[in-house]
Short mmCIF file of C-alpha atoms in Angstrom, two decimals:
data_model
loop_
_atom_site.label_atom_id
_atom_site.label_comp_id
_atom_site.label_asym_id
_atom_site.label_seq_id
_atom_site.Cartn_x
_atom_site.Cartn_y
_atom_site.Cartn_z
CA MET B 1 -23.18 -15.08 -19.21
CA GLU B 2 -23.89 -11.80 -17.80
CA SER B 3 -21.03 -9.34 -18.61
CA LYS B 4 -19.26 -7.63 -15.65
CA LYS B 5 -16.95 -4.96 -16.80
CA CYS B 6 -14.24 -4.32 -14.39
CA GLU B 7 -13.21 -0.72 -13.75
CA LEU B 8 -12.13 -0.87 -10.28
CA CYS B 9 -8.81 0.87 -10.82
CA PRO B 10 -7.82 3.85 -12.96
CA ARG B 11 -6.79 1.68 -15.98
CA ARG B 12 -10.49 0.83 -16.26
CA CYS B 13 -9.82 -2.29 -18.45
CA GLY B 14 -13.33 -3.21 -18.68
CA VAL B 15 -12.80 -6.97 -19.02
CA ASP B 16 -14.81 -9.65 -17.59
CA ARG B 17 -12.48 -11.25 -15.37
CA ARG B 18 -14.35 -14.39 -15.28
CA VAL B 19 -13.34 -14.80 -18.81
CA CYS B 20 -9.96 -13.20 -19.09
CA ARG B 21 -7.45 -11.27 -17.08
CA GLY B 22 -6.86 -7.46 -17.07
CA PHE B 23 -3.76 -5.57 -16.46
CA CYS B 24 -3.84 -6.60 -12.72
CA GLY B 25 -3.69 -10.40 -13.75
CA ALA B 26 -6.24 -11.22 -11.02
CA PRO B 27 -9.18 -13.68 -11.69
CA ALA B 28 -12.68 -12.80 -10.82
CA SER B 29 -12.47 -14.28 -7.38
CA LEU B 30 -10.47 -13.50 -4.41
CA ARG B 31 -6.79 -14.67 -4.72
CA VAL B 32 -4.63 -14.59 -1.54
CA SER B 33 -1.07 -15.83 -0.85
CA ARG B 34 -0.28 -14.96 2.48
CA ILE B 35 -1.75 -13.86 5.99
CA SER B 36 0.52 -13.22 8.68
CA ARG B 37 2.00 -11.04 11.43
CA HIS B 38 4.42 -8.45 10.16
CA MET B 39 6.63 -6.59 12.51
CA TYR B 40 8.17 -4.34 10.12
CA GLU B 41 5.66 -1.55 9.40
CA GLU B 42 5.73 1.92 10.79
CA PRO B 43 5.86 2.02 14.78
CA PRO B 44 2.07 2.91 15.17
CA ILE B 45 1.03 0.03 12.63
CA SER B 46 3.36 -2.83 13.74
CA GLY B 47 3.59 -1.80 17.55
CA LYS B 48 4.89 -4.73 19.76
CA ARG B 49 2.36 -7.55 18.35
CA GLY B 50 2.42 -7.11 14.56
CA SER B 51 0.09 -6.21 11.85
CA GLY B 52 -2.18 -8.57 10.30
CA THR B 53 -1.20 -8.60 6.80
CA VAL B 54 -3.31 -10.07 4.12
CA PHE B 55 -1.48 -10.00 0.88
CA PHE B 56 -3.52 -10.18 -2.19
CA SER B 57 -2.31 -11.51 -5.56
CA GLY B 58 -2.02 -9.42 -8.60
CA CYS B 59 -1.53 -5.53 -9.04
CA SER B 60 -3.02 -2.72 -10.99
CA LEU B 61 0.65 -1.15 -11.23
CA ARG B 62 2.95 -4.12 -11.49
CA CYS B 63 6.14 -1.73 -11.01
CA VAL B 64 9.34 -3.23 -12.64
CA TYR B 65 11.17 -3.29 -9.40
CA CYS B 66 8.41 -4.68 -7.21
CA GLN B 67 9.86 -6.80 -4.20
CA ASN B 68 6.64 -8.66 -4.14
CA GLY B 69 6.79 -9.71 -7.89
CA GLU B 70 5.48 -13.12 -7.30
CA LEU B 71 2.30 -11.63 -6.10
CA SER B 72 2.25 -8.63 -8.60
CA ARG B 73 3.45 -10.05 -11.79
CA ASP B 74 2.84 -13.93 -11.38
CA CYS B 75 -0.35 -13.78 -9.44
CA LEU B 76 0.61 -16.56 -6.92
CA GLY B 77 -1.94 -17.56 -4.23
CA GLU B 78 -4.95 -19.43 -3.74
CA ASP B 79 -8.55 -18.64 -4.65
CA ILE B 80 -10.92 -18.27 -1.84
CA SER B 81 -14.54 -17.05 -1.47
CA ALA B 82 -15.54 -13.77 0.08
CA ASP B 83 -17.19 -15.93 2.90
CA ARG B 84 -13.88 -17.33 3.78
CA LEU B 85 -12.10 -13.94 3.71
CA SER B 86 -14.79 -12.97 6.29
CA GLU B 87 -13.85 -15.86 8.47
CA LEU B 88 -10.11 -15.24 8.04
CA PHE B 89 -10.94 -11.42 9.31
CA LEU B 90 -12.34 -12.77 12.45
CA GLN B 91 -9.35 -15.02 12.82
CA ILE B 92 -7.02 -12.17 12.55
CA ASN B 93 -8.87 -9.90 14.61
CA THR B 94 -8.66 -12.52 17.51
CA SER B 95 -5.09 -13.36 17.10
CA GLY B 96 -3.57 -10.68 19.07
CA VAL B 97 -2.22 -8.33 16.20
CA HIS B 98 -2.81 -4.68 16.16
CA ASN B 99 -4.75 -4.35 12.96
CA ILE B 100 -6.18 -5.86 9.55
CA ASN B 101 -3.82 -4.92 6.98
CA LEU B 102 -4.78 -5.38 3.45
CA VAL B 103 -1.94 -5.31 1.15
CA THR B 104 -2.47 -4.32 -2.71
CA PRO B 105 -6.18 -4.75 -2.57
CA THR B 106 -7.98 -2.35 -5.13
CA HIS B 107 -8.52 -4.74 -7.84
CA TYR B 108 -10.58 -6.90 -5.27
CA ALA B 109 -12.31 -3.76 -3.63
CA ASP B 110 -15.76 -5.03 -4.34
CA LEU B 111 -15.36 -8.50 -2.91
CA ILE B 112 -13.46 -7.22 -0.08
CA CYS B 113 -16.03 -4.71 0.81
CA ALA B 114 -18.62 -7.79 0.85
CA SER B 115 -16.31 -9.49 3.31
CA LEU B 116 -15.92 -6.60 5.52
CA ARG B 117 -19.41 -5.73 5.74
CA ALA B 118 -20.48 -9.33 6.79
CA VAL B 119 -18.13 -8.88 10.30
CA LYS B 120 -17.14 -5.25 10.42
CA ASP B 121 -19.30 -5.11 13.63
CA GLN B 122 -17.34 -7.83 15.07
CA LEU B 123 -13.88 -6.47 14.48
CA THR B 124 -12.20 -4.73 17.41
CA VAL B 125 -8.95 -3.56 15.62
CA PRO B 126 -8.66 -1.02 12.69
CA VAL B 127 -9.01 -2.00 9.36
CA ILE B 128 -6.05 -0.56 6.93
CA TRP B 129 -6.09 -0.11 3.15
CA ASN B 130 -2.53 -0.43 2.19
CA GLY B 131 -2.45 0.31 -1.77
CA SER B 132 -0.29 1.98 -4.41
CA GLY B 133 -2.04 5.20 -4.33
CA TYR B 134 -3.44 4.47 -7.81
CA GLU B 135 -7.10 4.50 -6.92
CA ARG B 136 -10.34 5.79 -8.32
CA GLU B 137 -12.82 7.76 -6.22
CA GLU B 138 -15.80 5.83 -7.13
CA THR B 139 -13.86 2.73 -5.79
CA LEU B 140 -12.77 4.38 -2.75
CA GLU B 141 -16.34 5.38 -1.94
CA LEU B 142 -17.28 1.85 -1.71
CA LEU B 143 -14.95 1.51 1.43
CA ARG B 144 -16.77 4.29 3.53
CA GLY B 145 -17.37 2.93 6.98
CA LEU B 146 -15.18 -0.21 6.19
CA VAL B 147 -11.67 1.12 6.35
CA ASP B 148 -10.12 2.97 9.32
CA ILE B 149 -6.67 3.85 8.12
CA TYR B 150 -5.19 4.46 4.52
CA MET B 151 -2.01 3.50 3.83
CA PRO B 152 -1.12 4.65 0.18
CA ASP B 153 2.02 4.85 -1.58
CA PHE B 154 2.69 8.27 -3.37
CA LYS B 155 5.32 6.86 -6.06
CA TYR B 156 6.05 9.52 -8.73
CA PHE B 157 5.68 13.03 -9.53
CA SER B 158 7.03 12.67 -13.16
CA PRO B 159 4.80 11.28 -15.78
CA ASP B 160 7.85 9.90 -17.53
CA LEU B 161 8.93 7.85 -14.47
CA ALA B 162 5.54 6.74 -13.97
CA VAL B 163 5.55 5.11 -17.43
CA ARG B 164 8.99 3.83 -17.27
CA TYR B 165 8.47 1.88 -13.96
CA SER B 166 4.67 1.24 -13.97
CA GLY B 167 3.19 2.00 -17.21
CA ALA B 168 1.05 4.86 -15.71
CA ALA B 169 1.64 8.12 -17.03
CA ASP B 170 -1.57 9.36 -15.19
CA TYR B 171 -0.20 7.83 -11.89
CA ALA B 172 0.29 11.44 -10.09
CA GLN B 173 -3.21 12.79 -10.85
CA TYR B 174 -4.74 9.92 -9.76
CA ALA B 175 -2.52 9.79 -6.47
CA VAL B 176 -3.36 13.51 -5.78
CA ARG B 177 -7.21 13.01 -6.24
CA SER B 178 -7.38 9.78 -4.12
CA LEU B 179 -5.34 11.39 -1.67
CA LYS B 180 -7.68 14.44 -0.90
CA PHE B 181 -10.70 11.87 -0.97
CA MET B 182 -9.08 9.68 1.73
CA TYR B 183 -8.32 12.66 3.88
CA ASP B 184 -11.89 14.03 3.30
CA MET B 185 -13.19 10.63 4.32
CA LEU B 186 -11.13 10.12 7.48
CA GLY B 187 -9.89 13.46 8.56
CA PRO B 188 -6.68 13.87 10.83
CA VAL B 189 -5.06 11.01 12.44
CA SER B 190 -5.75 9.79 15.68
CA PHE B 191 -4.10 7.17 18.21
CA ASP B 192 -5.27 5.24 21.04
CA GLY B 193 -2.82 6.93 23.53
CA ASN B 194 -1.07 3.41 24.82
CA SER B 195 2.50 4.03 24.20
CA ASP B 196 3.19 0.64 25.94
CA ASP B 197 1.77 -0.77 22.65
CA SER B 198 3.59 0.87 20.08
CA GLY B 199 7.11 2.52 19.36
CA ASP B 200 5.39 5.90 19.05
CA LYS B 201 4.69 7.76 22.22
CA ARG B 202 1.30 8.55 20.93
CA GLY B 203 0.30 4.90 20.82
CA LEU B 204 -1.07 2.98 17.89
CA LEU B 205 -2.46 4.44 14.90
CA THR B 206 -6.66 4.13 14.88
CA ARG B 207 -7.72 6.26 12.14
CA GLY B 208 -6.44 8.57 9.30
CA LEU B 209 -3.69 8.74 6.67
CA LEU B 210 -0.17 7.24 6.73
CA VAL B 211 1.50 8.24 3.34
CA ARG B 212 4.34 6.33 2.05
CA HIS B 213 7.06 7.18 -0.45
CA LEU B 214 9.89 5.00 -1.46
CA VAL B 215 13.05 6.93 -2.74
CA LEU B 216 14.52 5.40 -5.83
CA PRO B 217 18.04 5.54 -7.06
CA GLY B 218 18.33 8.25 -9.37
CA CYS B 219 15.04 9.94 -8.74
CA ARG B 220 15.93 12.14 -5.90
CA ASN B 221 14.37 15.37 -7.43
CA ASP B 222 11.24 13.52 -8.19
CA SER B 223 11.00 12.42 -4.68
CA ILE B 224 11.13 16.04 -3.49
CA ASN B 225 8.59 17.14 -5.74
CA VAL B 226 6.39 14.38 -4.71
CA LEU B 227 6.70 15.65 -1.01
CA ARG B 228 5.89 19.28 -2.25
CA LEU B 229 2.70 18.03 -4.08
CA ILE B 230 1.42 16.06 -1.14
CA ALA B 231 2.13 19.16 1.12
CA ASP B 232 -0.13 20.97 -1.48
CA THR B 233 -2.88 18.50 -1.34
CA VAL B 234 -3.33 17.65 2.40
CA PRO B 235 -2.15 19.63 5.77
CA VAL B 236 1.07 17.63 6.57
CA GLU B 237 0.37 18.31 10.26
CA ASN B 238 -2.72 16.02 9.90
CA ILE B 239 -1.17 12.93 8.24
CA LEU B 240 1.84 10.70 8.91
CA LEU B 241 4.66 10.13 6.31
CA GLY B 242 6.56 7.01 5.89
CA LEU B 243 9.63 8.01 4.04
CA MET B 244 11.23 4.79 2.75
CA SER B 245 14.86 3.79 1.96
CA GLN B 246 14.37 0.16 1.35
CA TYR B 247 14.57 0.07 -2.42
CA THR B 248 16.94 -3.12 -3.24
CA PRO B 249 18.04 -4.06 -6.98
CA ASP B 250 17.54 -7.63 -6.28
CA PHE B 251 14.17 -7.81 -7.64
CA TYR B 252 14.75 -5.68 -10.69
CA LEU B 253 15.23 -7.64 -13.79
CA GLY B 254 15.54 -4.83 -16.28
CA ASP B 255 18.94 -3.03 -17.54
CA GLU B 256 18.50 0.57 -16.53
CA LYS B 257 21.51 1.56 -14.70
CA ASN B 258 20.03 3.38 -11.59
CA LEU B 259 17.54 0.72 -10.67
CA ARG B 260 20.62 -1.67 -10.63
CA ARG B 261 22.05 -0.06 -7.53
CA ARG B 262 20.92 0.91 -4.19
CA VAL B 263 19.71 4.51 -2.96
CA THR B 264 22.75 6.53 -1.77
CA THR B 265 22.99 8.21 1.70
CA PHE B 266 22.99 11.79 -0.15
CA GLU B 267 19.91 10.84 -2.12
CA TYR B 268 17.83 9.57 0.79
CA GLU B 269 19.08 12.32 3.45
CA SER B 270 18.29 15.33 0.81
CA VAL B 271 14.89 13.99 0.40
CA ARG B 272 14.64 13.51 4.03
CA ALA B 273 15.66 17.17 4.56
CA GLU B 274 13.00 18.43 2.26
CA ALA B 275 10.42 16.24 4.30
CA LEU B 276 11.48 17.94 7.45
CA ARG B 277 11.46 21.61 5.67
CA LEU B 278 7.83 20.91 4.67
CA GLY B 279 6.76 20.01 8.43
CA PHE B 280 5.96 16.36 7.87
CA ASP B 281 5.51 14.17 10.79
CA GLY B 282 6.41 10.47 10.49
CA TYR B 283 8.81 8.05 10.09
CA MET B 284 12.21 7.63 8.32
CA GLN B 285 13.68 4.15 7.33
CA SER B 286 17.07 3.08 8.16
CA PRO B 287 19.45 2.25 5.21
CA THR B 288 19.94 -1.21 6.75
CA SER B 289 15.91 -1.92 5.83
CA ALA B 290 17.42 -2.13 2.01
CA THR B 291 17.53 -5.96 1.97
CA THR B 292 15.64 -8.91 0.83
CA ALA B 293 15.27 -10.28 4.42
CA PHE B 294 11.85 -8.39 5.39
CA THR B 295 10.39 -9.91 2.07
CA PRO B 296 8.23 -12.86 3.12
CA PRO B 297 7.76 -15.99 1.26
CA PHE B 298 4.76 -16.51 -1.18
CA THR B 299 3.42 -19.55 -2.74
CA GLY B 300 0.54 -20.95 -4.81
CA LYS B 301 -1.19 -21.92 -1.60
CA LEU B 302 -2.46 -19.62 1.07
CA THR B 303 -0.28 -19.62 3.99
CA VAL B 304 -1.75 -18.41 7.46
CA GLU B 305 0.87 -17.53 10.14
CA LEU B 306 -0.66 -15.47 13.06
#
């Protein structure tokens, strides 16, 4: 059997996924659990008709507090071919949603690229790469001309936090490099100008970066350092920021005291104040989003609800 060493994410496990699983837990084939119309992304992503989310199974970070643990840790889902994924992309495209939103896609980047290349010229909505921010530039280069919007997380500044919560001490150094690479590839954000379809007066996002950061309980200072690092890396006036307060301890199985509670108003508002001081343009979540109600169900079979 010809060896195929996987080095798609920064962990660079080097395993042949046809024989064994790497850190991400994913098989060699595409594994998808759910394709659905999602109404709860930022306004220029979800708009009035929703975002066409494709939830891939497995994850190269597997954070200890992940709200999609059935996917990231248990790898629930159904194996499909690249041709089948192309067909599903076309189905999403004609369903009336505003975009195709690829959730946690990094460890399938090569296969997703093959699927997109087959149908990209038939797509009339933008393609979103909705990842963890833990990316290799070599992998992102595969996406050139195929992805219209990058929506990465930027989770941590501190290597200590990154190790404790995601087992990745080098998270920030990769997140900085990938963020710069994404910006250099796509440039400033652009919108379609149709405010009727969006909760944003500029309309729907058609190109560029929307960077997300989840404020974690007890990590206020790290969040502030994350925002400062982003501002030092890319021009804040040319990207969007999604500052999230949705952390809920319901999905955390450990015993660390901070992660057994929600983010306080003081913690979130102090981070929000720093985002405003730095000049970020974007979207701030309501504390009411810290609930399990926004987490969709996942099963071992592919569910399509558009």
